[in-house]
């Protein structure tokens, strides 16, 4: 059974924690990532009449490799959520003050966000089982100094992604901007961007083969660049461009397959 209502929540719901500009240190070959003051779109949905459903999660620019899925089902008195995330690095990578991650339910009425629990990391995997009495909410994950915080920090690392919530023909990464350095070829940045956009479109789930091909090509380009010699730059650029093309194929395939697999989605037939 599919949810019947979708709501759009801007990050302005984080009343006491607006997103301020924040620069993270890192290798010059890796994009320097920023939080910005602009609002971000996070979709909420109503689960009151949903017996069971899956909700995808995608990482923001603070943790772009992070992704996962929540299994959501109705229970007596509320909603049960089981979230499984992969690719979530230590919270201290985000900021030295952060030690853990917390899952939040963000209500649509600008009420107080609910701390649904701390994600327990085990290697590359992170999990949390939670319960909320909210019928309609968005879900986000933030990096925090400890598990018992009562308001989410500005370090938003994951958010729920609801498919077909807008025109599927519009490519929208909903990710924060990259700051590029002059030593890294533009082709590599384009490939990185294409891969993360494909991931946001659900390519890991709906177009696994072309998506993993894109990942492999990007890794090859990154490796060539990391150990580059004078004559290797053309090969780096070629591999990066192939990765970009493969990622776009994966994105387009994911959008098409997702639409086919979910004909009853409440917004599927909307103009």
Short mmCIF file of C-alpha atoms in Angstrom, two decimals:
data_model
loop_
_atom_site.label_atom_id
_atom_site.label_comp_id
_atom_site.label_asym_id
_atom_site.label_seq_id
_atom_site.Cartn_x
_atom_site.Cartn_y
_atom_site.Cartn_z
CA UNK A 1 0.00 0.00 0.00
CA UNK A 2 1.40 3.38 -0.98
CA UNK A 3 1.33 6.66 0.95
CA UNK A 4 -1.43 9.03 -0.08
CA UNK A 5 0.04 12.39 0.75
CA UNK A 6 3.34 14.14 0.25
CA UNK A 7 4.46 17.36 1.88
CA UNK A 8 7.38 19.63 1.18
CA UNK A 9 9.46 20.69 4.16
CA UNK A 10 12.17 23.32 3.93
CA UNK A 11 15.10 23.23 6.29
CA UNK A 12 13.67 26.36 7.87
CA UNK A 13 11.77 23.90 10.06
CA UNK A 14 15.05 23.56 11.93
CA UNK A 15 14.04 26.67 13.86
CA UNK A 16 16.90 26.72 16.31
CA UNK A 17 19.53 25.36 13.96
CA UNK A 18 19.62 27.07 10.58
CA UNK A 19 22.28 25.81 8.20
CA UNK A 20 25.30 28.07 8.38
CA UNK A 21 28.28 28.16 6.04
CA UNK A 22 30.83 25.59 7.17
CA UNK A 23 34.02 24.53 5.43
CA UNK A 24 35.53 21.10 5.92
CA UNK A 25 39.24 20.34 5.55
CA UNK A 26 40.31 17.68 3.10
CA UNK A 27 42.73 16.53 0.44
CA UNK A 28 43.06 19.00 -2.41
CA UNK A 29 41.99 16.32 -4.85
CA UNK A 30 38.66 15.99 -3.05
CA UNK A 31 35.96 18.69 -3.33
CA UNK A 32 35.78 21.02 -0.34
CA UNK A 33 32.21 20.83 0.90
CA UNK A 34 30.07 23.57 2.38
CA UNK A 35 26.82 23.90 4.22
CA UNK A 36 24.91 26.87 2.91
CA UNK A 37 22.28 29.25 4.25
CA UNK A 38 19.83 28.41 1.48
CA UNK A 39 16.83 26.22 2.28
CA UNK A 40 16.87 22.59 1.25
CA UNK A 41 13.84 20.63 0.14
CA UNK A 42 12.99 17.58 2.22
CA UNK A 43 9.82 15.66 1.44
CA UNK A 44 7.51 14.30 4.12
CA UNK A 45 4.78 11.77 3.69
CA UNK A 46 1.78 10.46 5.59
CA UNK A 47 2.12 6.93 6.97
CA UNK A 48 -1.15 6.77 8.91
CA UNK A 49 -2.86 4.52 6.34
CA UNK A 50 0.26 2.71 5.11
CA UNK A 51 0.64 -0.83 6.40
CA UNK A 52 4.26 -1.10 5.22
CA UNK A 53 6.53 0.74 2.80
CA UNK A 54 10.21 1.43 1.99
CA UNK A 55 11.80 4.88 1.96
CA UNK A 56 15.18 5.56 0.35
CA UNK A 57 17.85 7.74 1.94
CA UNK A 58 20.61 9.64 0.14
CA UNK A 59 23.63 11.46 1.48
CA UNK A 60 24.17 15.18 1.26
CA UNK A 61 27.46 16.72 0.21
CA UNK A 62 28.76 16.24 3.76
CA UNK A 63 28.58 12.47 3.31
CA UNK A 64 27.91 11.85 -0.40
CA UNK A 65 28.68 8.11 -0.34
CA UNK A 66 26.12 7.43 2.37
CA UNK A 67 22.87 5.80 1.27
CA UNK A 68 20.29 3.38 2.55
CA UNK A 69 16.68 2.52 3.14
CA UNK A 70 14.11 2.63 5.90
CA UNK A 71 11.37 0.06 6.32
CA UNK A 72 8.34 1.86 7.70
CA UNK A 73 5.20 0.17 9.01
CA UNK A 74 2.22 1.02 11.16
CA UNK A 75 2.13 -0.28 14.70
CA UNK A 76 -0.17 0.14 17.66
CA UNK A 77 -0.05 3.79 18.62
CA UNK A 78 2.24 4.99 15.86
CA UNK A 79 4.85 4.16 13.23
CA UNK A 80 7.85 1.82 13.42
CA UNK A 81 10.99 2.66 11.43
CA UNK A 82 13.99 0.41 10.77
CA UNK A 83 16.79 2.30 9.04
CA UNK A 84 19.83 0.68 7.45
CA UNK A 85 22.60 2.91 6.06
CA UNK A 86 25.83 2.12 4.22
CA UNK A 87 28.83 4.36 3.56
CA UNK A 88 28.51 6.51 6.67
CA UNK A 89 31.98 7.43 7.93
CA UNK A 90 32.86 8.53 11.48
CA UNK A 91 30.99 11.63 12.59
CA UNK A 92 34.28 13.28 13.54
CA UNK A 93 34.99 13.58 9.81
CA UNK A 94 32.20 16.14 9.68
CA UNK A 95 33.31 18.16 12.70
CA UNK A 96 35.63 17.36 15.64
CA UNK A 97 32.78 18.01 18.08
CA UNK A 98 30.60 15.29 16.53
CA UNK A 99 30.77 11.73 17.84
CA UNK A 100 27.60 10.06 16.55
CA UNK A 101 24.56 10.25 14.23
CA UNK A 102 20.88 10.70 15.09
CA UNK A 103 17.75 9.96 13.05
CA UNK A 104 15.05 12.65 13.23
CA UNK A 105 11.37 12.80 12.36
CA UNK A 106 10.50 16.33 11.20
CA UNK A 107 6.77 17.16 11.50
CA UNK A 108 4.99 19.24 8.89
CA UNK A 109 3.35 21.58 11.39
CA UNK A 110 6.67 23.16 12.42
CA UNK A 111 6.47 21.33 15.71
CA UNK A 112 9.46 20.05 17.61
CA UNK A 113 11.58 17.48 15.70
CA UNK A 114 11.61 14.04 17.31
CA UNK A 115 14.90 12.33 18.11
CA UNK A 116 14.22 8.79 16.88
CA UNK A 117 17.49 7.35 18.08
CA UNK A 118 21.20 6.95 17.57
CA UNK A 119 22.56 5.10 14.57
CA UNK A 120 24.85 2.26 15.65
CA UNK A 121 27.85 1.96 13.32
CA UNK A 122 29.41 -1.43 12.60
CA UNK A 123 32.10 -0.99 9.98
CA UNK A 124 30.50 0.41 6.83
CA UNK A 125 26.95 -0.25 8.06
CA UNK A 126 24.77 1.75 10.44
CA UNK A 127 21.37 0.80 11.85
CA UNK A 128 18.64 2.10 14.11
CA UNK A 129 15.17 0.85 15.04
CA UNK A 130 12.77 3.62 16.03
CA UNK A 131 9.18 4.51 16.85
CA UNK A 132 7.20 7.73 16.43
CA UNK A 133 3.63 8.78 17.11
CA UNK A 134 3.75 11.33 14.29
CA UNK A 135 1.46 10.42 11.37
CA UNK A 136 3.22 12.67 8.82
CA UNK A 137 6.90 13.52 8.84
CA UNK A 138 10.17 13.77 6.94
CA UNK A 139 13.27 11.86 8.05
CA UNK A 140 16.81 13.20 8.19
CA UNK A 141 20.07 12.14 9.83
CA UNK A 142 22.45 14.61 11.46
CA UNK A 143 25.90 14.39 13.02
CA UNK A 144 25.74 15.16 16.75
CA UNK A 145 28.02 15.46 19.81
CA UNK A 146 25.96 12.82 21.70
CA UNK A 147 22.82 10.75 21.25
CA UNK A 148 20.47 12.58 23.65
CA UNK A 149 20.29 15.91 21.79
CA UNK A 150 16.84 17.53 21.63
CA UNK A 151 17.33 19.56 18.44
CA UNK A 152 19.12 18.58 15.20
CA UNK A 153 22.46 20.21 14.46
CA UNK A 154 23.33 21.98 11.21
CA UNK A 155 25.30 18.91 10.06
CA UNK A 156 22.68 17.27 7.84
CA UNK A 157 24.23 14.12 6.33
CA UNK A 158 21.24 12.12 5.02
CA UNK A 159 17.64 12.78 4.07
CA UNK A 160 14.72 10.72 2.86
CA UNK A 161 14.12 10.73 -0.88
CA UNK A 162 10.59 10.24 -2.15
CA UNK A 163 10.47 9.15 -5.77
CA UNK A 164 8.35 10.93 -8.37
CA UNK A 165 7.93 13.88 -6.00
CA UNK A 166 8.70 16.23 -8.87
CA UNK A 167 9.14 16.16 -12.62
CA UNK A 168 11.42 13.14 -13.29
CA UNK A 169 12.77 14.81 -16.42
CA UNK A 170 14.39 17.54 -14.34
CA UNK A 171 17.83 16.57 -13.09
CA UNK A 172 18.08 17.88 -9.55
CA UNK A 173 20.82 16.56 -7.31
CA UNK A 174 19.62 18.48 -4.23
CA UNK A 175 23.23 18.45 -3.11
CA UNK A 176 25.43 21.24 -1.90
CA UNK A 177 27.96 22.89 -4.23
CA UNK A 178 31.51 21.73 -4.81
CA UNK A 179 34.49 24.01 -4.56
CA UNK A 180 36.99 22.92 -7.18
CA UNK A 181 40.75 23.24 -7.18
CA UNK A 182 42.77 24.08 -10.26
CA UNK A 183 44.84 20.87 -10.19
CA UNK A 184 41.95 18.45 -10.65
CA UNK A 185 40.53 18.11 -14.19
CA UNK A 186 36.98 19.33 -14.64
CA UNK A 187 36.13 15.92 -16.13
CA UNK A 188 36.68 14.27 -12.75
CA UNK A 189 34.41 16.75 -11.00
CA UNK A 190 31.72 16.17 -13.62
CA UNK A 191 32.03 12.41 -13.14
CA UNK A 192 31.77 12.75 -9.35
CA UNK A 193 28.72 14.94 -9.77
CA UNK A 194 27.09 12.56 -12.26
CA UNK A 195 27.59 9.60 -9.92
CA UNK A 196 26.06 11.34 -6.93
CA UNK A 197 23.13 12.58 -9.00
CA UNK A 198 22.54 9.03 -10.25
CA UNK A 199 22.64 7.79 -6.68
CA UNK A 200 20.05 10.41 -5.67
CA UNK A 201 17.82 9.17 -8.49
CA UNK A 202 17.89 5.64 -7.04
CA UNK A 203 20.32 4.11 -9.53
CA UNK A 204 21.82 1.75 -6.94
CA UNK A 205 18.38 0.20 -6.56
CA UNK A 206 16.84 0.53 -10.02
CA UNK A 207 19.88 0.49 -12.33
CA UNK A 208 22.57 -1.37 -10.42
CA UNK A 209 24.57 -2.61 -13.42
CA UNK A 210 25.18 0.73 -15.19
CA UNK A 211 25.61 2.47 -11.82
CA UNK A 212 28.36 0.10 -10.70
CA UNK A 213 29.99 0.47 -14.11
CA UNK A 214 30.03 4.23 -13.57
CA UNK A 215 31.53 3.76 -10.10
CA UNK A 216 34.27 1.51 -11.47
CA UNK A 217 35.13 3.97 -14.24
CA UNK A 218 35.26 6.84 -11.76
CA UNK A 219 37.52 4.83 -9.45
CA UNK A 220 39.82 4.09 -12.39
CA UNK A 221 39.97 7.77 -13.28
CA UNK A 222 40.66 8.74 -9.66
CA UNK A 223 43.41 6.11 -9.41
CA UNK A 224 45.05 7.23 -12.63
CA UNK A 225 44.96 10.84 -11.48
CA UNK A 226 46.35 10.01 -8.03
CA UNK A 227 49.38 8.30 -9.62
CA UNK A 228 49.50 10.46 -12.72
CA UNK A 229 52.48 10.95 -14.94
CA UNK A 230 52.82 13.60 -17.59
CA UNK A 231 51.18 11.56 -20.34
CA UNK A 232 48.33 10.15 -18.25
CA UNK A 233 46.03 13.18 -18.12
CA UNK A 234 44.28 12.37 -21.44
CA UNK A 235 43.54 8.85 -20.09
CA UNK A 236 42.26 10.34 -16.82
CA UNK A 237 39.89 12.61 -18.70
CA UNK A 238 38.69 9.83 -20.98
CA UNK A 239 37.91 7.51 -18.06
CA UNK A 240 36.13 10.32 -16.24
CA UNK A 241 34.01 11.15 -19.27
CA UNK A 242 33.09 7.47 -19.65
CA UNK A 243 32.08 7.44 -15.97
CA UNK A 244 29.88 10.49 -16.52
CA UNK A 245 28.15 8.88 -19.49
CA UNK A 246 27.58 5.64 -17.56
CA UNK A 247 26.20 7.54 -14.57
CA UNK A 248 23.76 9.45 -16.75
CA UNK A 249 22.61 6.19 -18.33
CA UNK A 250 22.09 4.77 -14.83
CA UNK A 251 20.15 7.86 -13.74
CA UNK A 252 17.85 7.77 -16.75
CA UNK A 253 17.29 4.02 -16.37
CA UNK A 254 16.50 4.41 -12.68
CA UNK A 255 13.94 7.14 -13.35
CA UNK A 256 12.23 5.02 -16.02
CA UNK A 257 12.21 1.79 -14.00
CA UNK A 258 11.09 3.49 -10.83
CA UNK A 259 8.10 4.97 -12.62
CA UNK A 260 7.19 1.61 -14.13
CA UNK A 261 7.48 -0.17 -10.78
CA UNK A 262 5.26 2.27 -8.95
CA UNK A 263 2.23 3.06 -11.13
CA UNK A 264 0.02 3.66 -8.09
CA UNK A 265 2.18 6.44 -6.66
CA UNK A 266 -0.18 9.29 -5.73
CA UNK A 267 1.72 11.82 -7.84
CA UNK A 268 2.39 9.49 -10.79
CA UNK A 269 -0.45 10.80 -12.91
CA UNK A 270 -0.38 14.39 -11.77
CA UNK A 271 0.41 16.99 -14.46
#
